[in-house]
Amino acid sequence: MPVLDTAALLHWPVEKIAGNLVANSQMTELENLSPERAMLVEALDLRWESPDTKDAEIAAAKTGDLPRLSPVDLDVIAIAINSNEILYTDDYSMQNVCRFLGLEFQPVFNQKSKKQWFWQLKCIGCRATKEIEIEKEETCEICGSPMKVKKARR
Ligand SMILES: [Zn+2]
């Protein structure tokens, strides 16, 4: 049974939603977004979980996606980690963390993102670049100038 993000809960037909894995925190999110939809989804037979998000947070910190992920997003990723089931999401940051962890994911509507985001350091002096996995400051090994963190694609 796949893991569904909130976009799927909002927009998919109910027969496609039933029986899947979701986070308890998504119900609150759904209630805020659409009370009618929340009532409908509540009546479905879903597996509601409240996972430990530690591994999801560590992975998201490594890819640099943590600032763009909500506590609900992290719950959903954590469920995907625990269950090792396909995650349905259109959120690029969530997809990026899945890719980093080797977890399978599918889009809810949009096309799958093809590229992995990474952090890159760029020297403000000589413009040398260096790939890093965790966001951190460094000085350039070539010229000694400070290096600035920027997001890069690979
Ligand atoms: Zn330099």
CSV table of N, CA and C and ligand atoms in Angstrom, one decimal:
chain,number,residue,atom,x,y,z
A,1,MET,N,0.8,-1.2,0.0
A,1,MET,CA,0.0,0.0,0.0
A,1,MET,C,0.9,1.3,0.0
A,2,PRO,N,0.7,2.1,-1.0
A,2,PRO,CA,1.6,3.3,-1.1
A,2,PRO,C,1.3,4.3,0.0
A,3,VAL,N,2.2,5.3,0.1
A,3,VAL,CA,2.1,6.4,1.1
A,3,VAL,C,1.6,7.6,0.2
A,4,LEU,N,0.6,8.3,0.8
A,4,LEU,CA,0.0,9.4,0.0
A,4,LEU,C,0.3,10.8,0.7
A,5,ASP,N,0.7,11.7,-0.1
A,5,ASP,CA,0.9,13.1,0.5
A,5,ASP,C,-0.5,13.8,0.5
A,6,THR,N,-0.6,15.0,1.0
A,6,THR,CA,-1.9,15.6,1.2
A,6,THR,C,-2.5,16.0,-0.1
A,7,ALA,N,-1.7,16.3,-1.1
A,7,ALA,CA,-2.3,16.6,-2.4
A,7,ALA,C,-3.1,15.5,-3.0
A,8,ALA,N,-2.6,14.2,-2.8
A,8,ALA,CA,-3.4,13.1,-3.2
A,8,ALA,C,-4.7,12.9,-2.4
A,9,LEU,N,-4.6,13.2,-1.1
A,9,LEU,CA,-5.8,13.1,-0.2
A,9,LEU,C,-6.8,14.1,-0.7
A,10,LEU,N,-6.4,15.2,-1.1
A,10,LEU,CA,-7.3,16.3,-1.5
A,10,LEU,C,-7.9,16.1,-2.9
A,11,HIS,N,-7.2,15.5,-3.8
A,11,HIS,CA,-7.6,15.5,-5.2
A,11,HIS,C,-7.9,14.1,-5.8
A,12,TRP,N,-7.4,13.1,-5.2
A,12,TRP,CA,-7.6,11.8,-5.9
A,12,TRP,C,-9.1,11.3,-5.6
A,13,PRO,N,-9.6,10.5,-6.5
A,13,PRO,CA,-10.9,9.9,-6.2
A,13,PRO,C,-10.8,9.0,-5.0
A,14,VAL,N,-11.9,8.9,-4.2
A,14,VAL,CA,-11.8,8.2,-2.9
A,14,VAL,C,-11.4,6.7,-3.1
A,15,GLU,N,-11.8,6.1,-4.1
A,15,GLU,CA,-11.5,4.7,-4.3
A,15,GLU,C,-10.0,4.5,-4.5
A,16,LYS,N,-9.3,5.5,-5.0
A,16,LYS,CA,-7.9,5.4,-5.2
A,16,LYS,C,-7.1,5.7,-3.9
A,17,ILE,N,-7.8,6.4,-2.9
A,17,ILE,CA,-7.2,6.8,-1.7
A,17,ILE,C,-7.3,5.6,-0.6
A,18,ALA,N,-8.4,5.0,-0.6
A,18,ALA,CA,-8.7,4.0,0.4
A,18,ALA,C,-7.6,2.9,0.5
A,19,GLY,N,-7.3,2.5,1.7
A,19,GLY,CA,-6.4,1.4,1.9
A,19,GLY,C,-4.9,1.8,2.0
A,20,ASN,N,-4.6,3.1,1.8
A,20,ASN,CA,-3.2,3.5,1.8
A,20,ASN,C,-2.7,4.0,3.1
A,21,LEU,N,-1.4,4.4,3.1
A,21,LEU,CA,-0.7,4.8,4.3
A,21,LEU,C,-0.7,6.4,4.4
A,22,VAL,N,-1.0,6.9,5.5
A,22,VAL,CA,-1.0,8.4,5.7
A,22,VAL,C,-0.6,8.7,7.1
A,23,ALA,N,-0.3,10.0,7.4
A,23,ALA,CA,0.1,10.4,8.7
A,23,ALA,C,-1.1,11.1,9.4
A,24,ASN,N,-1.2,10.9,10.7
A,24,ASN,CA,-2.2,11.5,11.5
A,24,ASN,C,-2.2,13.0,11.3
A,25,SER,N,-1.0,13.6,11.2
A,25,SER,CA,-0.9,15.1,11.1
A,25,SER,C,-1.5,15.6,9.8
A,26,GLN,N,-1.6,14.7,8.8
A,26,GLN,CA,-2.3,15.1,7.5
A,26,GLN,C,-3.8,15.4,7.7
A,27,MET,N,-4.4,14.7,8.7
A,27,MET,CA,-5.8,14.9,8.9
A,27,MET,C,-6.1,16.4,9.3
A,28,THR,N,-5.2,16.9,10.2
A,28,THR,CA,-5.3,18.3,10.7
A,28,THR,C,-5.1,19.2,9.5
A,29,GLU,N,-4.1,18.9,8.7
A,29,GLU,CA,-3.8,19.7,7.5
A,29,GLU,C,-5.0,19.7,6.5
A,30,LEU,N,-5.6,18.5,6.3
A,30,LEU,CA,-6.7,18.4,5.5
A,30,LEU,C,-7.9,19.2,6.0
A,31,GLU,N,-8.2,19.1,7.3
A,31,GLU,CA,-9.3,19.8,7.9
A,31,GLU,C,-9.2,21.3,7.7
A,32,ASN,N,-7.9,21.8,7.7
A,32,ASN,CA,-7.7,23.2,7.5
A,32,ASN,C,-7.9,23.6,6.0
A,33,LEU,N,-7.5,22.7,5.1
A,33,LEU,CA,-7.6,23.0,3.7
A,33,LEU,C,-9.0,22.8,3.1
A,34,SER,N,-9.7,21.7,3.6
A,34,SER,CA,-11.0,21.4,3.1
A,34,SER,C,-11.7,20.5,4.1
A,35,PRO,N,-12.6,21.1,5.0
A,35,PRO,CA,-13.3,20.3,6.0
A,35,PRO,C,-14.2,19.2,5.4
A,36,GLU,N,-14.8,19.5,4.2
A,36,GLU,CA,-15.6,18.5,3.5
A,36,GLU,C,-14.8,17.3,3.1
A,37,ARG,N,-13.7,17.6,2.5
A,37,ARG,CA,-12.8,16.6,2.1
A,37,ARG,C,-12.3,15.7,3.3
A,38,ALA,N,-12.0,16.4,4.3
A,38,ALA,CA,-11.5,15.8,5.6
A,38,ALA,C,-12.5,14.8,6.1
A,39,MET,N,-13.8,15.2,6.1
A,39,MET,CA,-14.9,14.3,6.5
A,39,MET,C,-15.0,13.0,5.6
A,40,LEU,N,-14.8,13.3,4.4
A,40,LEU,CA,-14.9,12.2,3.4
A,40,LEU,C,-13.7,11.2,3.6
A,41,VAL,N,-12.5,11.7,3.8
A,41,VAL,CA,-11.3,10.9,3.9
A,41,VAL,C,-11.4,10.2,5.3
A,42,GLU,N,-11.9,10.8,6.3
A,42,GLU,CA,-12.0,10.2,7.6
A,42,GLU,C,-12.8,8.9,7.6
A,43,ALA,N,-13.8,8.9,6.7
A,43,ALA,CA,-14.7,7.8,6.6
A,43,ALA,C,-14.1,6.6,5.8
A,44,LEU,N,-12.9,6.9,5.2
A,44,LEU,CA,-12.3,5.8,4.4
A,44,LEU,C,-11.4,4.9,5.3
A,45,ASP,N,-11.2,3.7,4.8
A,45,ASP,CA,-10.3,2.8,5.6
A,45,ASP,C,-8.8,3.1,5.2
A,46,LEU,N,-8.2,3.9,6.0
A,46,LEU,CA,-6.8,4.2,5.7
A,46,LEU,C,-5.9,3.8,6.9
A,47,ARG,N,-4.6,3.6,6.7
A,47,ARG,CA,-3.7,3.3,7.8
A,47,ARG,C,-3.1,4.6,8.3
A,48,TRP,N,-3.6,5.1,9.4
A,48,TRP,CA,-3.1,6.4,10.0
A,48,TRP,C,-1.9,6.1,10.9
A,49,GLU,N,-0.8,6.8,10.7
A,49,GLU,CA,0.4,6.6,11.6
A,49,GLU,C,1.0,7.9,12.1
A,50,SER,N,1.7,7.8,13.2
A,50,SER,CA,2.4,9.0,13.8
A,50,SER,C,3.8,8.5,14.0
A,51,PRO,N,4.6,8.6,12.9
A,51,PRO,CA,6.0,8.1,12.9
A,51,PRO,C,7.0,8.9,13.6
A,52,ASP,N,8.1,8.3,14.0
A,52,ASP,CA,9.3,9.0,14.5
A,52,ASP,C,10.0,9.6,13.2
A,53,THR,N,10.2,10.9,13.2
A,53,THR,CA,10.7,11.6,12.0
A,53,THR,C,12.2,11.8,12.0
A,54,LYS,N,12.9,11.2,13.0
A,54,LYS,CA,14.4,11.5,13.1
A,54,LYS,C,15.2,11.1,11.8
A,55,ASP,N,15.0,9.9,11.3
A,55,ASP,CA,15.7,9.6,10.0
A,55,ASP,C,15.4,10.5,8.9
A,56,ALA,N,14.1,10.8,8.8
A,56,ALA,CA,13.6,11.7,7.7
A,56,ALA,C,14.3,13.1,7.8
A,57,GLU,N,14.4,13.6,9.1
A,57,GLU,CA,15.0,14.9,9.3
A,57,GLU,C,16.5,14.9,9.0
A,58,ILE,N,17.2,13.8,9.3
A,58,ILE,CA,18.6,13.6,9.1
A,58,ILE,C,18.9,13.6,7.5
A,59,ALA,N,18.1,12.9,6.8
A,59,ALA,CA,18.2,12.8,5.4
A,59,ALA,C,17.9,14.1,4.7
A,60,ALA,N,16.9,14.8,5.2
A,60,ALA,CA,16.5,16.1,4.6
A,60,ALA,C,17.6,17.2,4.9
A,61,ALA,N,18.2,17.1,6.1
A,61,ALA,CA,19.3,18.0,6.4
A,61,ALA,C,20.5,17.8,5.4
A,62,LYS,N,20.7,16.5,5.1
A,62,LYS,CA,21.9,16.2,4.2
A,62,LYS,C,21.6,16.7,2.8
A,63,THR,N,20.4,16.6,2.3
A,63,THR,CA,20.1,17.1,0.9
A,63,THR,C,19.9,18.6,0.9
A,64,GLY,N,19.7,19.2,2.1
A,64,GLY,CA,19.5,20.7,2.1
A,64,GLY,C,18.0,21.0,2.0
A,65,ASP,N,17.1,20.0,2.1
A,65,ASP,CA,15.7,20.2,1.9
A,65,ASP,C,14.9,20.5,3.2
A,66,LEU,N,15.6,20.3,4.3
A,66,LEU,CA,14.9,20.5,5.6
A,66,LEU,C,14.1,21.8,5.8
A,67,PRO,N,14.7,22.9,5.4
A,67,PRO,CA,14.0,24.2,5.6
A,67,PRO,C,12.7,24.3,4.8
A,68,ARG,N,12.6,23.5,3.7
A,68,ARG,CA,11.4,23.6,2.8
A,68,ARG,C,10.4,22.5,3.2
A,69,LEU,N,10.6,21.7,4.2
A,69,LEU,CA,9.7,20.6,4.6
A,69,LEU,C,9.0,21.0,5.9
A,70,SER,N,7.7,20.8,5.9
A,70,SER,CA,6.8,21.0,7.0
A,70,SER,C,6.9,19.7,7.9
A,71,PRO,N,6.5,19.9,9.2
A,71,PRO,CA,6.4,18.7,10.1
A,71,PRO,C,5.5,17.6,9.4
A,72,VAL,N,4.5,18.0,8.7
A,72,VAL,CA,3.6,17.0,8.1
A,72,VAL,C,4.4,16.3,7.0
A,73,ASP,N,5.1,17.0,6.2
A,73,ASP,CA,6.0,16.4,5.1
A,73,ASP,C,6.9,15.4,5.7
A,74,LEU,N,7.5,15.8,6.8
A,74,LEU,CA,8.5,14.9,7.4
A,74,LEU,C,7.8,13.6,7.9
A,75,ASP,N,6.6,13.7,8.4
A,75,ASP,CA,5.8,12.6,8.9
A,75,ASP,C,5.6,11.6,7.7
A,76,VAL,N,5.3,12.2,6.5
A,76,VAL,CA,5.0,11.4,5.3
A,76,VAL,C,6.2,10.7,4.8
A,77,ILE,N,7.3,11.4,4.8
A,77,ILE,CA,8.6,10.8,4.4
A,77,ILE,C,9.0,9.7,5.4
A,78,ALA,N,8.8,9.9,6.7
A,78,ALA,CA,9.1,8.9,7.7
A,78,ALA,C,8.3,7.6,7.5
A,79,ILE,N,7.0,7.8,7.1
A,79,ILE,CA,6.2,6.6,6.8
A,79,ILE,C,6.7,5.9,5.6
A,80,ALA,N,7.2,6.6,4.6
A,80,ALA,CA,7.8,6.0,3.4
A,80,ALA,C,9.0,5.2,3.8
A,81,ILE,N,9.9,5.8,4.7
A,81,ILE,CA,11.1,5.1,5.1
A,81,ILE,C,10.7,3.8,5.9
A,82,ASN,N,9.8,3.9,6.8
A,82,ASN,CA,9.4,2.8,7.7
A,82,ASN,C,8.8,1.7,6.9
A,83,SER,N,7.9,2.0,5.9
A,83,SER,CA,7.2,1.0,5.2
A,83,SER,C,7.9,0.5,4.0
A,84,ASN,N,8.8,1.3,3.4
A,84,ASN,CA,9.5,1.1,2.2
A,84,ASN,C,8.5,0.9,1.0
A,85,GLU,N,7.4,1.7,1.1
A,85,GLU,CA,6.4,1.7,0.1
A,85,GLU,C,6.6,2.9,-0.8
A,86,ILE,N,6.0,2.9,-2.0
A,86,ILE,CA,6.1,4.0,-2.9
A,86,ILE,C,5.4,5.2,-2.3
A,87,LEU,N,6.0,6.4,-2.4
A,87,LEU,CA,5.5,7.6,-1.9
A,87,LEU,C,4.9,8.4,-3.1
A,88,TYR,N,3.6,8.8,-3.0
A,88,TYR,CA,3.0,9.7,-4.0
A,88,TYR,C,3.1,11.1,-3.6
A,89,THR,N,3.9,11.9,-4.3
A,89,THR,CA,4.0,13.3,-3.9
A,89,THR,C,4.5,14.1,-5.1
A,90,ASP,N,4.1,15.4,-5.2
A,90,ASP,CA,4.6,16.3,-6.3
A,90,ASP,C,5.6,17.3,-5.7
A,91,ASP,N,5.8,17.2,-4.4
A,91,ASP,CA,6.7,18.1,-3.7
A,91,ASP,C,8.2,17.8,-4.1
A,92,TYR,N,8.9,18.7,-4.7
A,92,TYR,CA,10.2,18.4,-5.2
A,92,TYR,C,11.2,18.1,-4.0
A,93,SER,N,11.0,18.8,-2.9
A,93,SER,CA,11.9,18.5,-1.8
A,93,SER,C,11.7,17.1,-1.2
A,94,MET,N,10.4,16.7,-1.1
A,94,MET,CA,10.1,15.4,-0.7
A,94,MET,C,10.7,14.3,-1.7
A,95,GLN,N,10.5,14.6,-2.9
A,95,GLN,CA,11.0,13.7,-4.0
A,95,GLN,C,12.6,13.6,-3.9
A,96,ASN,N,13.2,14.7,-3.6
A,96,ASN,CA,14.6,14.8,-3.5
A,96,ASN,C,15.1,13.9,-2.4
A,97,VAL,N,14.5,14.0,-1.2
A,97,VAL,CA,14.9,13.2,-0.1
A,97,VAL,C,14.7,11.7,-0.3
A,98,CYS,N,13.6,11.4,-1.0
A,98,CYS,CA,13.3,10.0,-1.4
A,98,CYS,C,14.4,9.5,-2.3
A,99,ARG,N,14.8,10.3,-3.3
A,99,ARG,CA,15.8,9.9,-4.2
A,99,ARG,C,17.1,9.6,-3.5
A,100,PHE,N,17.4,10.5,-2.6
A,100,PHE,CA,18.7,10.4,-1.7
A,100,PHE,C,18.7,9.1,-0.9
A,101,LEU,N,17.5,8.7,-0.4
A,101,LEU,CA,17.4,7.5,0.4
A,101,LEU,C,17.1,6.3,-0.4
A,102,GLY,N,17.0,6.4,-1.7
A,102,GLY,CA,16.7,5.3,-2.6
A,102,GLY,C,15.3,4.8,-2.4
A,103,LEU,N,14.4,5.6,-2.0
A,103,LEU,CA,13.0,5.3,-1.9
A,103,LEU,C,12.2,5.6,-3.2
A,104,GLU,N,11.3,4.7,-3.6
A,104,GLU,CA,10.6,4.9,-4.8
A,104,GLU,C,9.5,5.9,-4.6
A,105,PHE,N,9.3,6.8,-5.6
A,105,PHE,CA,8.2,7.8,-5.5
A,105,PHE,C,7.5,8.0,-6.8
A,106,GLN,N,6.3,8.4,-6.8
A,106,GLN,CA,5.5,8.7,-8.0
A,106,GLN,C,4.9,10.1,-7.9
A,107,PRO,N,4.7,10.8,-9.0
A,107,PRO,CA,4.0,12.1,-8.9
A,107,PRO,C,2.5,11.9,-8.6
A,108,VAL,N,1.8,12.8,-7.9
A,108,VAL,CA,0.4,12.9,-7.8
A,108,VAL,C,-0.2,13.3,-9.1
A,109,PHE,N,0.3,14.4,-9.6
A,109,PHE,CA,-0.2,15.0,-10.9
A,109,PHE,C,1.0,15.3,-11.8
A,110,ASN,N,2.0,16.0,-11.3
A,110,ASN,CA,3.0,16.5,-12.1
A,110,ASN,C,4.0,15.4,-12.6
A,111,GLN,N,4.9,15.8,-13.5
A,111,GLN,CA,6.0,14.9,-13.9
A,111,GLN,C,7.0,14.8,-12.7
A,112,LYS,N,7.6,13.7,-12.7
A,112,LYS,CA,8.6,13.4,-11.7
A,112,LYS,C,9.8,14.3,-11.9
A,113,SER,N,10.4,14.9,-10.9
A,113,SER,CA,11.6,15.7,-11.1
A,113,SER,C,12.7,14.8,-11.4
A,114,LYS,N,13.5,15.2,-12.4
A,114,LYS,CA,14.6,14.3,-12.9
A,114,LYS,C,15.9,14.6,-12.2
A,115,LYS,N,16.1,15.7,-11.6
A,115,LYS,CA,17.4,16.1,-11.1
A,115,LYS,C,17.4,16.1,-9.6
A,116,GLN,N,18.6,15.8,-9.1
A,116,GLN,CA,18.8,15.8,-7.7
A,116,GLN,C,19.4,17.2,-7.3
A,117,TRP,N,18.9,17.8,-6.3
A,117,TRP,CA,19.5,19.0,-5.8
A,117,TRP,C,20.6,18.7,-4.8
A,118,PHE,N,21.6,19.5,-4.9
A,118,PHE,CA,22.7,19.4,-3.9
A,118,PHE,C,23.2,20.8,-3.6
A,119,TRP,N,23.9,20.9,-2.5
A,119,TRP,CA,24.5,22.2,-2.1
A,119,TRP,C,25.9,22.3,-2.7
A,120,GLN,N,26.2,23.5,-3.1
A,120,GLN,CA,27.5,23.7,-3.7
A,120,GLN,C,28.1,25.0,-3.0
A,121,LEU,N,29.4,24.9,-2.8
A,121,LEU,CA,30.1,26.1,-2.3
A,121,LEU,C,30.7,26.8,-3.5
A,122,LYS,N,30.6,28.1,-3.5
A,122,LYS,CA,31.2,28.9,-4.6
A,122,LYS,C,32.1,30.0,-4.0
A,123,CYS,N,33.4,30.0,-4.4
A,123,CYS,CA,34.3,31.0,-3.8
A,123,CYS,C,34.0,32.4,-4.3
A,124,ILE,N,33.9,33.3,-3.4
A,124,ILE,CA,33.6,34.7,-3.8
A,124,ILE,C,34.8,35.4,-4.5
A,125,GLY,N,36.0,34.8,-4.3
A,125,GLY,CA,37.2,35.3,-4.9
A,125,GLY,C,37.4,34.8,-6.3
A,126,CYS,N,37.9,33.5,-6.3
A,126,CYS,CA,38.3,32.9,-7.6
A,126,CYS,C,37.2,32.1,-8.3
A,127,ARG,N,36.0,32.1,-7.7
A,127,ARG,CA,34.8,31.4,-8.3
A,127,ARG,C,34.9,29.9,-8.4
A,128,ALA,N,35.9,29.3,-7.7
A,128,ALA,CA,36.0,27.8,-7.7
A,128,ALA,C,34.7,27.3,-7.0
A,129,THR,N,34.3,26.1,-7.5
A,129,THR,CA,33.1,25.5,-6.8
A,129,THR,C,33.5,24.1,-6.3
A,130,LYS,N,32.7,23.7,-5.3
A,130,LYS,CA,32.9,22.5,-4.6
A,130,LYS,C,31.6,21.9,-4.2
A,131,GLU,N,31.3,20.7,-4.4
A,131,GLU,CA,30.0,20.1,-4.0
A,131,GLU,C,30.1,19.6,-2.5
A,132,ILE,N,29.0,19.9,-1.8
A,132,ILE,CA,29.0,19.5,-0.4
A,132,ILE,C,27.6,18.8,-0.2
A,133,GLU,N,27.6,17.9,0.8
A,133,GLU,CA,26.3,17.2,1.1
A,133,GLU,C,25.5,17.9,2.2
A,134,ILE,N,26.2,18.6,3.1
A,134,ILE,CA,25.5,19.3,4.1
A,134,ILE,C,25.9,20.8,4.0
A,135,GLU,N,24.9,21.7,4.3
A,135,GLU,CA,25.1,23.1,4.2
A,135,GLU,C,26.1,23.6,5.2
A,136,LYS,N,27.2,24.1,4.8
A,136,LYS,CA,28.2,24.6,5.8
A,136,LYS,C,29.2,25.6,5.1
A,137,GLU,N,29.7,26.4,5.9
A,137,GLU,CA,30.6,27.5,5.4
A,137,GLU,C,32.1,26.9,5.3
A,138,GLU,N,32.8,27.4,4.3
A,138,GLU,CA,34.2,27.0,4.2
A,138,GLU,C,35.0,28.1,3.6
A,139,THR,N,36.3,28.1,3.7
A,139,THR,CA,37.1,29.0,2.9
A,139,THR,C,37.8,28.3,1.8
A,140,CYS,N,38.0,29.0,0.7
A,140,CYS,CA,38.5,28.4,-0.5
A,140,CYS,C,40.0,27.9,-0.3
A,141,GLU,N,40.2,26.7,-0.8
A,141,GLU,CA,41.5,26.0,-0.7
A,141,GLU,C,42.5,26.7,-1.6
A,142,ILE,N,42.0,27.3,-2.7
A,142,ILE,CA,42.8,27.8,-3.7
A,142,ILE,C,43.3,29.2,-3.4
A,143,CYS,N,42.3,30.1,-3.0
A,143,CYS,CA,42.7,31.5,-2.8
A,143,CYS,C,42.4,32.0,-1.3
A,144,GLY,N,41.8,31.2,-0.5
A,144,GLY,CA,41.5,31.6,0.9
A,144,GLY,C,40.4,32.5,1.1
A,145,SER,N,39.6,32.8,0.0
A,145,SER,CA,38.4,33.7,0.2
A,145,SER,C,37.3,32.8,0.8
A,146,PRO,N,36.3,33.5,1.4
A,146,PRO,CA,35.1,32.8,1.9
A,146,PRO,C,34.3,32.1,0.7
A,147,MET,N,33.7,31.0,0.9
A,147,MET,CA,32.9,30.3,-0.1
A,147,MET,C,31.4,30.4,0.3
A,148,LYS,N,30.6,30.8,-0.6
A,148,LYS,CA,29.2,30.9,-0.4
A,148,LYS,C,28.4,29.7,-0.8
A,149,VAL,N,27.4,29.3,0.1
A,149,VAL,CA,26.6,28.1,-0.2
A,149,VAL,C,25.5,28.5,-1.2
A,150,LYS,N,25.4,27.7,-2.3
A,150,LYS,CA,24.3,27.8,-3.2
A,150,LYS,C,23.7,26.5,-3.6
A,151,LYS,N,22.5,26.5,-4.1
A,151,LYS,CA,21.8,25.2,-4.4
A,151,LYS,C,22.3,24.8,-5.8
A,152,ALA,N,22.6,23.6,-6.1
A,152,ALA,CA,23.0,23.2,-7.4
A,152,ALA,C,22.3,21.9,-7.8
A,153,ARG,N,22.2,21.7,-9.1
A,153,ARG,CA,21.5,20.5,-9.6
A,153,ARG,C,22.6,19.5,-10.2
A,154,ARG,N,22.3,18.3,-10.1
A,154,ARG,CA,23.2,17.3,-10.7
A,154,ARG,C,22.3,16.3,-11.4
B,1,ZN,ZN,39.0,31.0,-4.3
